[in-house]
mmCIF file of C-alpha atoms in Angstrom:
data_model
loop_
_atom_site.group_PDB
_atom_site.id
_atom_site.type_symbol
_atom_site.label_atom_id
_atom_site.label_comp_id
_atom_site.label_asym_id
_atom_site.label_seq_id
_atom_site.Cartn_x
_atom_site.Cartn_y
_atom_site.Cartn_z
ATOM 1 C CA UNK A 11 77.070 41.213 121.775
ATOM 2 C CA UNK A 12 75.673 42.075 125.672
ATOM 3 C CA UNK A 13 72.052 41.837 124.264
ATOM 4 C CA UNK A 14 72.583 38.042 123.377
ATOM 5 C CA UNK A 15 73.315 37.590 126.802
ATOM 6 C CA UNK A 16 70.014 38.846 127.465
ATOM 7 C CA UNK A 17 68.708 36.481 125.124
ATOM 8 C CA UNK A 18 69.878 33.636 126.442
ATOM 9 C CA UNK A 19 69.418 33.912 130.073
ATOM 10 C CA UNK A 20 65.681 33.293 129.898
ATOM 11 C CA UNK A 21 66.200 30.492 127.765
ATOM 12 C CA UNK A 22 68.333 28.784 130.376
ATOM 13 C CA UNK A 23 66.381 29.566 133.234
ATOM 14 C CA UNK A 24 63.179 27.592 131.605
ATOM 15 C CA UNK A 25 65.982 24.759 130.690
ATOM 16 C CA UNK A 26 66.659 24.810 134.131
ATOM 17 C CA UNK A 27 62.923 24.721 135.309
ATOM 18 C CA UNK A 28 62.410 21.842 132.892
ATOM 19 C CA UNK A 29 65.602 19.746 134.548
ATOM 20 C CA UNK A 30 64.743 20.249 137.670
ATOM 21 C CA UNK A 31 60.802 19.268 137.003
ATOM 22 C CA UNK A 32 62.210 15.933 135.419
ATOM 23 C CA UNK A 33 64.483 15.589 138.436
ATOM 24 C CA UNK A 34 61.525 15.777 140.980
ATOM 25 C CA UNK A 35 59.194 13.453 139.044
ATOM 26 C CA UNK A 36 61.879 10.938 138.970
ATOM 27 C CA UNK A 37 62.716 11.073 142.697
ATOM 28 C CA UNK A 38 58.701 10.863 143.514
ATOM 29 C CA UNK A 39 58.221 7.941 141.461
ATOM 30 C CA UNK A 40 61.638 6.408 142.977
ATOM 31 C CA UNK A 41 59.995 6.890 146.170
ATOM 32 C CA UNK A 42 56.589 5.296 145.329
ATOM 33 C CA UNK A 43 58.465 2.386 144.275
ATOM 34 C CA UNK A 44 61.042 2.070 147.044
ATOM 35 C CA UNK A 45 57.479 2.473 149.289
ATOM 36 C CA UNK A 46 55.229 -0.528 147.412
ATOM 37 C CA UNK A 47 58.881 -2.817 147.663
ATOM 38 C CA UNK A 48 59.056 -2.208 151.161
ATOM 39 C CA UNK A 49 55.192 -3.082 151.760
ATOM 40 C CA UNK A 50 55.881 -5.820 149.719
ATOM 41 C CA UNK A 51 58.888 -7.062 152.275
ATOM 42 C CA UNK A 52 57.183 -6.406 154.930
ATOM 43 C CA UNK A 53 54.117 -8.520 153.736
ATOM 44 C CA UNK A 54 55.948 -11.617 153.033
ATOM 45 C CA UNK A 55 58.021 -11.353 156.329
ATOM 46 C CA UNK A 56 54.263 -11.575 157.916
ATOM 47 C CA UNK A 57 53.011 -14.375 155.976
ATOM 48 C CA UNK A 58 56.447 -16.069 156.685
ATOM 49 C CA UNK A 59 56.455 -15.465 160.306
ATOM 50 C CA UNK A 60 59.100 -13.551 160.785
ATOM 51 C CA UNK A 61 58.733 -10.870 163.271
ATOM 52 C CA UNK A 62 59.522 -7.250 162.352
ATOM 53 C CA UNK A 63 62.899 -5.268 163.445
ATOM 54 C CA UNK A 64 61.574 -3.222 166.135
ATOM 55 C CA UNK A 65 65.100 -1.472 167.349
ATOM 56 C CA UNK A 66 63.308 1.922 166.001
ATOM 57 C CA UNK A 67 61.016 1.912 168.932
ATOM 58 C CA UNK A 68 63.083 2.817 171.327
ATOM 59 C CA UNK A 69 63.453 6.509 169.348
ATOM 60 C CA UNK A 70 59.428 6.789 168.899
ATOM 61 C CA UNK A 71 59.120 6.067 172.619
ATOM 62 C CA UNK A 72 61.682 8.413 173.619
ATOM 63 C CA UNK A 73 60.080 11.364 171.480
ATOM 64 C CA UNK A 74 56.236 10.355 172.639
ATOM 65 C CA UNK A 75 57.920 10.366 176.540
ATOM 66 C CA UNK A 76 59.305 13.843 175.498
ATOM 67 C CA UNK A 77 55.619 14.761 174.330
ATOM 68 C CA UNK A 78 57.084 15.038 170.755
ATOM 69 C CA UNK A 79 54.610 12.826 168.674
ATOM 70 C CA UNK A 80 55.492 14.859 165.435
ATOM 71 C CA UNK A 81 59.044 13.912 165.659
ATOM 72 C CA UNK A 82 57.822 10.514 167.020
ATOM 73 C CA UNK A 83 56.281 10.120 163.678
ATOM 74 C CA UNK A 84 59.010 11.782 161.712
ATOM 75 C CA UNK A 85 61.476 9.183 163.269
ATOM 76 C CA UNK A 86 59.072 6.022 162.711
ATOM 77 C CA UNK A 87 58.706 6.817 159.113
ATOM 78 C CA UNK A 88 62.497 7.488 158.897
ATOM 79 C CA UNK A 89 63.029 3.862 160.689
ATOM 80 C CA UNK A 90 60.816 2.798 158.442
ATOM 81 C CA UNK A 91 60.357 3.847 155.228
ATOM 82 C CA UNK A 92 56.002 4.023 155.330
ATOM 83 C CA UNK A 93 54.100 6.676 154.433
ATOM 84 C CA UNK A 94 52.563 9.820 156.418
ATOM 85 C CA UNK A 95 49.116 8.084 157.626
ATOM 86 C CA UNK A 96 50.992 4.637 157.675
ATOM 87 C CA UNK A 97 53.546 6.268 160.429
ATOM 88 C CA UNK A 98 50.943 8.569 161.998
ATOM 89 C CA UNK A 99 48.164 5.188 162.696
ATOM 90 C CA UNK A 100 51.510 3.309 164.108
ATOM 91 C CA UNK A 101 52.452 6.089 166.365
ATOM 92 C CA UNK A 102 49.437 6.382 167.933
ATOM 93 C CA UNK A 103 48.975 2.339 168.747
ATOM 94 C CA UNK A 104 52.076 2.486 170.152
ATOM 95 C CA UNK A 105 50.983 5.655 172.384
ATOM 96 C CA UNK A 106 48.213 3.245 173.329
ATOM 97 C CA UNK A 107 50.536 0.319 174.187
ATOM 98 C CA UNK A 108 49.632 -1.399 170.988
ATOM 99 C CA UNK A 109 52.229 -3.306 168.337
ATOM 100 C CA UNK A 110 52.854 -0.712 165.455
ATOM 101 C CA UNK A 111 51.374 -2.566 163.071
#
């Protein structure tokens, strides 16, 4: 009876692999959709005018001041919700005394 132990653990550690594979996949496409939505948003609160929240600045200045532009980034795109090269491009015009965006 052992031996079908044997048997079976493989078997449940590819189930596993498979779940969590699913899992991932479905949390990546969330995320692509949660990121088109919010460039979406953030379009039509430009075409209507309405100027952006910028109370997230005040953490990216803090961590470029601290000579931290990694976490700068980090906490832009947390702030925020954009993307890597999104985050890293606003970073940087706001090291140069630029708007974000």
């Amino acid at each position: 009876m052992d031996w079908m132990w044997l048997l079976l653990l493989p078997v449940g550690y590819l189930l596993f692999i498979v779940l969590n594979q699913q899992a991932t996949t479905q949390h990546k496409e969330i995320r692509a959709r949660l990121e088109r939505q919010e460039t979406q948003l953030r379009r039509i609160a430009e075409h209507l005018g309405i100027p952006p929240d910028e109370s997230h600045l005040a953490a990216v200045q803090d961590q470029l001041r601290s000579g931290r532009k990694i976490a700068a980034i980090k906490a832009y795109r947390d702030a925020t919700g954009v993307g890597l090269a999104d985050a890293k491009r606003a970073v940087e015009r706001i090291e140069q005394g630029l708007p974000p965006t």
